[in-house]
C-alpha cells in the first residue's frame, strides 16, 4: 500500500520534502526550548516560563487564525504560496539564533507558525491533485509517518549535536554556537530544501476548487458538545483524552527543566524526547495487535491509567537511565490509548457526525494544551526547589517534578473514570479480561451487544439444573417475558443426532479431542440457530449447560488443556458468553447416587466428576461478577428465590419486562 502511493513520482517528491521539513521542525522545537532555557540563565522560574512560552506561541496562531488562514490560502496559487511560505520560514528560523534574544525567539516562532497556517491548507489541497482517490488513505498514512516518525530521529540528531557540539563548532569555525543554534540553522535549511522541491513540482495546479473550510475553534467547541450526545462512551473517551493531554502538556512543557533538574544536559533532553516518541510509535503500531483480544473500551482507560502511574513514577525518580526507561513505557501506553481512543471514536460516532466530533476534539485538545502549558510552569515556579533528607540520602525535588506528579495523578484518575464509564461488559471483571487476553483466547472480549439476556445453568450430574432452569423459565413467563429454554447437547435437530452419538454407551470410546469437537459442533449450531437469533429479538435465553461444561468435562475431566477447550468453544460460539452463569454445586457422589443407569459420561469414575466440580469453581472464582454459585443441596424453593434475586437486576439493566 505504502509503496504504491510513494511510487507516484510527484507525490514521492512532495513527501520527501515534507519529511525533511518536519524533521527540521522537530529539531527546531527542541532547539527553541533549549535556547529559551539558556537565555533564562540560572533563574528557575524564568526558565519554566520561557520554555512554556515557546509552546504557547506555537499553538496560539492555530487557535486564533486557523479558519481565516484556510479561507485566505484558497485565493492564492498553491505552489507559489507553498514556496513563499517555506522561504519565509527559512529566513525566520535562520534569524532566531542570529538575533539570539527572547523577544525575537517568540516573535519569529509566532510568525513562522502563522505562515505555517497558510502553508498547511495549500499542502492539504495539493495532495489529492497528485494522488488518485483510492490512494488518498495511504497517502494520509505516509504523511502521518513523515509528520511524527521524524520526531525520534530529530531527537537523536539533537542529542548528537549536543554531544559533539564543541567539536562541530571548532571545525565549522562557529565560535560560540550551541547545539540549539546549529539545530535552528539545520531547521532553516530544511525549509529552503522544501521550497526548492515544491518549486520544481510543476504538477501542482494553481488554484484550488475546494470549498470546505474549517469552522472556527470557538464555533466547533460550542456546537461540538451537542453532538457528543448522550453516549457515555463518547463522553468517557473525551474525558480520557483531555486527561491524557493534560498529562502530555505537563510533560512537554516541563521536560526541559526536569532534565536540567536531573543534572543532565542537552543530549539527555534529546534522548528523553526521543524515547517518548519511540514509545508512542511502538504503542501505536504494536499495541492494537498485541491486545487484539482485549476489549478496546477497556484498553483505553486501562492504558491511560498505566501511563499516568508511570508519569507519577517518573516524577519521583532521580536517575536519568531509569527516567529514559520509564519514559519509553509511558510513551508506549500513551500510544496505545491514543490509537484505541481514535479508533473507537471512529467506530462509536455516526458517519455524519464524525467530522464534527473530530473537529471538536482537535479544538479541545489545542485549548487544553495551551492552558496546561501556560499553567504548569506557574505551578512549577511557585513550588520551587525543595530538598529532603531520607535515610541519609538527600533528595532534591523541584517544581517540575511536583507538577508532573500532579499531572500523573490526574491522568491516572481520569483513566480510571473513563474506564468505569466505558465498561462495556459490566459482568466481566477486568482481571478475567486480562487473563483471557494473555492466554490468547480467541475473541475473549468481543463486545457483546445484544438486547436479550443470556443465562446458562451449569453443574455436575443430578445437580437439579433442569428443575431450576424450568422454574426460572416459568417465573419469567409469568412476568410476561419472552423466554427460550434450551439445552446442550441437543438443542437443535442436528444437536439431537450429536447428542445420541455423544451420550449413547454404544458409541464406545471417543478420542478426547473428537469428543471436544463434537460438543463444540453442537454448540456452534445451537448458538447460530437458536441462541443468537433469540437474543437478537430481545428474548431471554436460558440454556441447560454451555461452554463451561466443555471446559469442565472435556478439559479438566478428560485432561485436555482447559484453555484449549475454552478456545475451541469461543471460536464455535463466536465468543458469545452468557451474561450470567449459575453453577449448582454439590459433591459428585450425591448427584451420581440419584442416577440409576448412567450414560457414557455419567458412568465415568468418581474422580472424573471431582475434577469437573473443581474446574467449575475455578471458572467461577476467576470471574465472580459473571457467576452465581449455589449450593445444590439447598431446598428447591430457596434456590429458586436466589436465582430470581440475581436475575432481576440484569433484566432491569436491559429494560426487559419493565416494572418487575
Ligand atoms: P444430560 O443428560 O443433558 O445431563 P445433565 O442432565 O447432567 O445435564 O447430558 C449431558 C452430558 O454431556 C453430561 O454428562 C455432561 C456432558 N457434556 C460434556 O461433557 N460436555 C459438554 O460440552 C456438554 C454440553 C455436556
PDB file of N, CA, C and O in Angstrom, residues 1-8 11-12 15 18 127-128 130-147:
ATOM      1  N   UNK A   1       0.828  -1.217   0.000  1.00  0.00           N
ATOM      2  CA  UNK A   1       0.000   0.000   0.000  1.00  0.00           C
ATOM      3  C   UNK A   1       0.856   1.258   0.000  1.00  0.00           C
ATOM      4  O   UNK A   1       0.759   2.095  -0.870  1.00  0.00           O
ATOM      5  N   UNK A   2       1.722   1.286   1.036  1.00  0.00           N
ATOM      6  CA  UNK A   2       2.553   2.480   1.147  1.00  0.00           C
ATOM      7  C   UNK A   2       3.442   2.652  -0.070  1.00  0.00           C
ATOM      8  O   UNK A   2       3.578   3.732  -0.599  1.00  0.00           O
ATOM      9  N   UNK A   3       4.027   1.511  -0.464  1.00  0.00           N
ATOM     10  CA  UNK A   3       4.934   1.584  -1.604  1.00  0.00           C
ATOM     11  C   UNK A   3       4.203   2.149  -2.792  1.00  0.00           C
ATOM     12  O   UNK A   3       4.715   2.957  -3.534  1.00  0.00           O
ATOM     13  N   UNK A   4       2.959   1.704  -2.940  1.00  0.00           N
ATOM     14  CA  UNK A   4       2.274   2.061  -4.159  1.00  0.00           C
ATOM     15  C   UNK A   4       2.046   3.572  -4.234  1.00  0.00           C
ATOM     16  O   UNK A   4       2.201   4.153  -5.287  1.00  0.00           O
ATOM     17  N   UNK A   5       1.691   4.203  -3.103  1.00  0.00           N
ATOM     18  CA  UNK A   5       1.437   5.632  -3.195  1.00  0.00           C
ATOM     19  C   UNK A   5       2.752   6.406  -3.350  1.00  0.00           C
ATOM     20  O   UNK A   5       2.817   7.420  -4.048  1.00  0.00           O
ATOM     21  N   UNK A   6       3.811   5.876  -2.748  1.00  0.00           N
ATOM     22  CA  UNK A   6       5.101   6.567  -2.878  1.00  0.00           C
ATOM     23  C   UNK A   6       5.738   6.335  -4.237  1.00  0.00           C
ATOM     24  O   UNK A   6       6.721   6.985  -4.588  1.00  0.00           O
ATOM     25  N   UNK A   7       5.160   5.412  -5.008  1.00  0.00           N
ATOM     26  CA  UNK A   7       5.742   5.196  -6.336  1.00  0.00           C
ATOM     27  C   UNK A   7       5.197   6.213  -7.351  1.00  0.00           C
ATOM     28  O   UNK A   7       5.565   6.186  -8.512  1.00  0.00           O
ATOM     29  N   UNK A   8       4.312   7.093  -6.885  1.00  0.00           N
ATOM     30  CA  UNK A   8       3.865   8.185  -7.763  1.00  0.00           C
ATOM     31  C   UNK A   8       4.908   9.293  -7.668  1.00  0.00           C
ATOM     32  O   UNK A   8       5.045   9.917  -6.611  1.00  0.00           O
ATOM     33  N   UNK A  11       4.214  12.832  -5.957  1.00  0.00           N
ATOM     34  CA  UNK A  11       3.868  12.708  -4.543  1.00  0.00           C
ATOM     35  C   UNK A  11       5.090  12.305  -3.740  1.00  0.00           C
ATOM     36  O   UNK A  11       5.325  12.809  -2.638  1.00  0.00           O
ATOM     37  N   UNK A  12       5.873  11.403  -4.314  1.00  0.00           N
ATOM     38  CA  UNK A  12       7.075  10.973  -3.628  1.00  0.00           C
ATOM     39  C   UNK A  12       7.990  12.155  -3.326  1.00  0.00           C
ATOM     40  O   UNK A  12       8.530  12.289  -2.224  1.00  0.00           O
ATOM     41  N   UNK A  15       6.471  14.256  -0.655  1.00  0.00           N
ATOM     42  CA  UNK A  15       6.556  13.550   0.621  1.00  0.00           C
ATOM     43  C   UNK A  15       7.959  13.669   1.220  1.00  0.00           C
ATOM     44  O   UNK A  15       8.117  13.877   2.417  1.00  0.00           O
ATOM     45  N   UNK A  18       8.315  17.017   2.662  1.00  0.00           N
ATOM     46  CA  UNK A  18       7.576  17.110   3.922  1.00  0.00           C
ATOM     47  C   UNK A  18       8.337  16.449   5.057  1.00  0.00           C
ATOM     48  O   UNK A  18       8.429  16.982   6.165  1.00  0.00           O
ATOM     49  N   UNK A 127      -2.339  17.461  -2.169  1.00  0.00           N
ATOM     50  CA  UNK A 127      -2.194  16.008  -2.190  1.00  0.00           C
ATOM     51  C   UNK A 127      -3.223  15.322  -3.100  1.00  0.00           C
ATOM     52  O   UNK A 127      -2.853  14.489  -3.932  1.00  0.00           O
ATOM     53  N   UNK A 128      -4.517  15.662  -2.999  1.00  0.00           N
ATOM     54  CA  UNK A 128      -5.478  14.993  -3.880  1.00  0.00           C
ATOM     55  C   UNK A 128      -5.223  15.249  -5.369  1.00  0.00           C
ATOM     56  O   UNK A 128      -5.724  14.516  -6.219  1.00  0.00           O
ATOM     57  N   UNK A 130      -2.234  15.121  -6.660  1.00  0.00           N
ATOM     58  CA  UNK A 130      -1.093  14.304  -7.058  1.00  0.00           C
ATOM     59  C   UNK A 130      -1.394  12.817  -6.939  1.00  0.00           C
ATOM     60  O   UNK A 130      -0.694  11.987  -7.496  1.00  0.00           O
ATOM     61  N   UNK A 131      -2.438  12.482  -6.162  1.00  0.00           N
ATOM     62  CA  UNK A 131      -2.700  11.089  -5.814  1.00  0.00           C
ATOM     63  C   UNK A 131      -4.127  10.744  -6.217  1.00  0.00           C
ATOM     64  O   UNK A 131      -5.043  11.524  -5.971  1.00  0.00           O
ATOM     65  N   UNK A 132      -4.342   9.582  -6.851  1.00  0.00           N
ATOM     66  CA  UNK A 132      -5.722   9.193  -7.171  1.00  0.00           C
ATOM     67  C   UNK A 132      -6.528   8.914  -5.899  1.00  0.00           C
ATOM     68  O   UNK A 132      -5.967   8.579  -4.856  1.00  0.00           O
ATOM     69  N   UNK A 133      -7.824   9.070  -6.021  1.00  0.00           N
ATOM     70  CA  UNK A 133      -8.717   8.950  -4.865  1.00  0.00           C
ATOM     71  C   UNK A 133      -8.473   7.718  -4.016  1.00  0.00           C
ATOM     72  O   UNK A 133      -8.408   7.792  -2.791  1.00  0.00           O
ATOM     73  N   UNK A 134      -8.346   6.578  -4.685  1.00  0.00           N
ATOM     74  CA  UNK A 134      -8.266   5.333  -3.914  1.00  0.00           C
ATOM     75  C   UNK A 134      -6.948   5.200  -3.159  1.00  0.00           C
ATOM     76  O   UNK A 134      -6.763   4.285  -2.377  1.00  0.00           O
ATOM     77  N   UNK A 135      -6.031   6.124  -3.419  1.00  0.00           N
ATOM     78  CA  UNK A 135      -4.769   6.045  -2.676  1.00  0.00           C
ATOM     79  C   UNK A 135      -4.643   7.146  -1.638  1.00  0.00           C
ATOM     80  O   UNK A 135      -3.607   7.279  -0.992  1.00  0.00           O
ATOM     81  N   UNK A 136      -5.722   7.909  -1.474  1.00  0.00           N
ATOM     82  CA  UNK A 136      -5.649   9.017  -0.514  1.00  0.00           C
ATOM     83  C   UNK A 136      -5.394   8.528   0.901  1.00  0.00           C
ATOM     84  O   UNK A 136      -4.629   9.117   1.661  1.00  0.00           O
ATOM     85  N   UNK A 137      -6.067   7.435   1.234  1.00  0.00           N
ATOM     86  CA  UNK A 137      -5.921   6.895   2.579  1.00  0.00           C
ATOM     87  C   UNK A 137      -4.463   6.563   2.890  1.00  0.00           C
ATOM     88  O   UNK A 137      -3.915   6.953   3.917  1.00  0.00           O
ATOM     89  N   UNK A 138      -3.807   5.868   1.950  1.00  0.00           N
ATOM     90  CA  UNK A 138      -2.415   5.526   2.236  1.00  0.00           C
ATOM     91  C   UNK A 138      -1.525   6.757   2.118  1.00  0.00           C
ATOM     92  O   UNK A 138      -0.497   6.849   2.783  1.00  0.00           O
ATOM     93  N   UNK A 139      -1.948   7.721   1.315  1.00  0.00           N
ATOM     94  CA  UNK A 139      -1.198   8.976   1.271  1.00  0.00           C
ATOM     95  C   UNK A 139      -1.243   9.647   2.646  1.00  0.00           C
ATOM     96  O   UNK A 139      -0.240  10.173   3.130  1.00  0.00           O
ATOM     97  N   UNK A 140      -2.423   9.588   3.297  1.00  0.00           N
ATOM     98  CA  UNK A 140      -2.525  10.158   4.638  1.00  0.00           C
ATOM     99  C   UNK A 140      -1.622   9.437   5.615  1.00  0.00           C
ATOM    100  O   UNK A 140      -0.980  10.042   6.465  1.00  0.00           O
ATOM    101  N   UNK A 141      -1.596   8.109   5.481  1.00  0.00           N
ATOM    102  CA  UNK A 141      -0.751   7.341   6.386  1.00  0.00           C
ATOM    103  C   UNK A 141       0.712   7.740   6.267  1.00  0.00           C
ATOM    104  O   UNK A 141       1.378   7.977   7.273  1.00  0.00           O
ATOM    105  N   UNK A 142       1.209   7.799   5.024  1.00  0.00           N
ATOM    106  CA  UNK A 142       2.626   8.117   4.890  1.00  0.00           C
ATOM    107  C   UNK A 142       2.907   9.562   5.307  1.00  0.00           C
ATOM    108  O   UNK A 142       3.995   9.878   5.783  1.00  0.00           O
ATOM    109  N   UNK A 143       1.897  10.416   5.180  1.00  0.00           N
ATOM    110  CA  UNK A 143       2.106  11.791   5.640  1.00  0.00           C
ATOM    111  C   UNK A 143       2.211  11.858   7.156  1.00  0.00           C
ATOM    112  O   UNK A 143       2.999  12.627   7.698  1.00  0.00           O
ATOM    113  N   UNK A 144       1.375  11.027   7.831  1.00  0.00           N
ATOM    114  CA  UNK A 144       1.479  10.964   9.290  1.00  0.00           C
ATOM    115  C   UNK A 144       2.861  10.478   9.700  1.00  0.00           C
ATOM    116  O   UNK A 144       3.461  10.969  10.653  1.00  0.00           O
ATOM    117  N   UNK A 145       3.322   9.484   8.938  1.00  0.00           N
ATOM    118  CA  UNK A 145       4.652   8.948   9.209  1.00  0.00           C
ATOM    119  C   UNK A 145       5.694  10.055   9.092  1.00  0.00           C
ATOM    120  O   UNK A 145       6.590  10.193   9.926  1.00  0.00           O
ATOM    121  N   UNK A 146       5.565  10.865   8.046  1.00  0.00           N
ATOM    122  CA  UNK A 146       6.517  11.952   7.854  1.00  0.00           C
ATOM    123  C   UNK A 146       6.409  12.969   8.980  1.00  0.00           C
ATOM    124  O   UNK A 146       7.412  13.487   9.470  1.00  0.00           O
ATOM    125  N   UNK A 147       5.174  13.237   9.437  1.00  0.00           N
ATOM    126  CA  UNK A 147       4.977  14.276  10.443  1.00  0.00           C
ATOM    127  C   UNK A 147       5.479  13.845  11.814  1.00  0.00           C
ATOM    128  O   UNK A 147       6.097  14.633  12.524  1.00  0.00           O
TER     129      UNK A 147
END
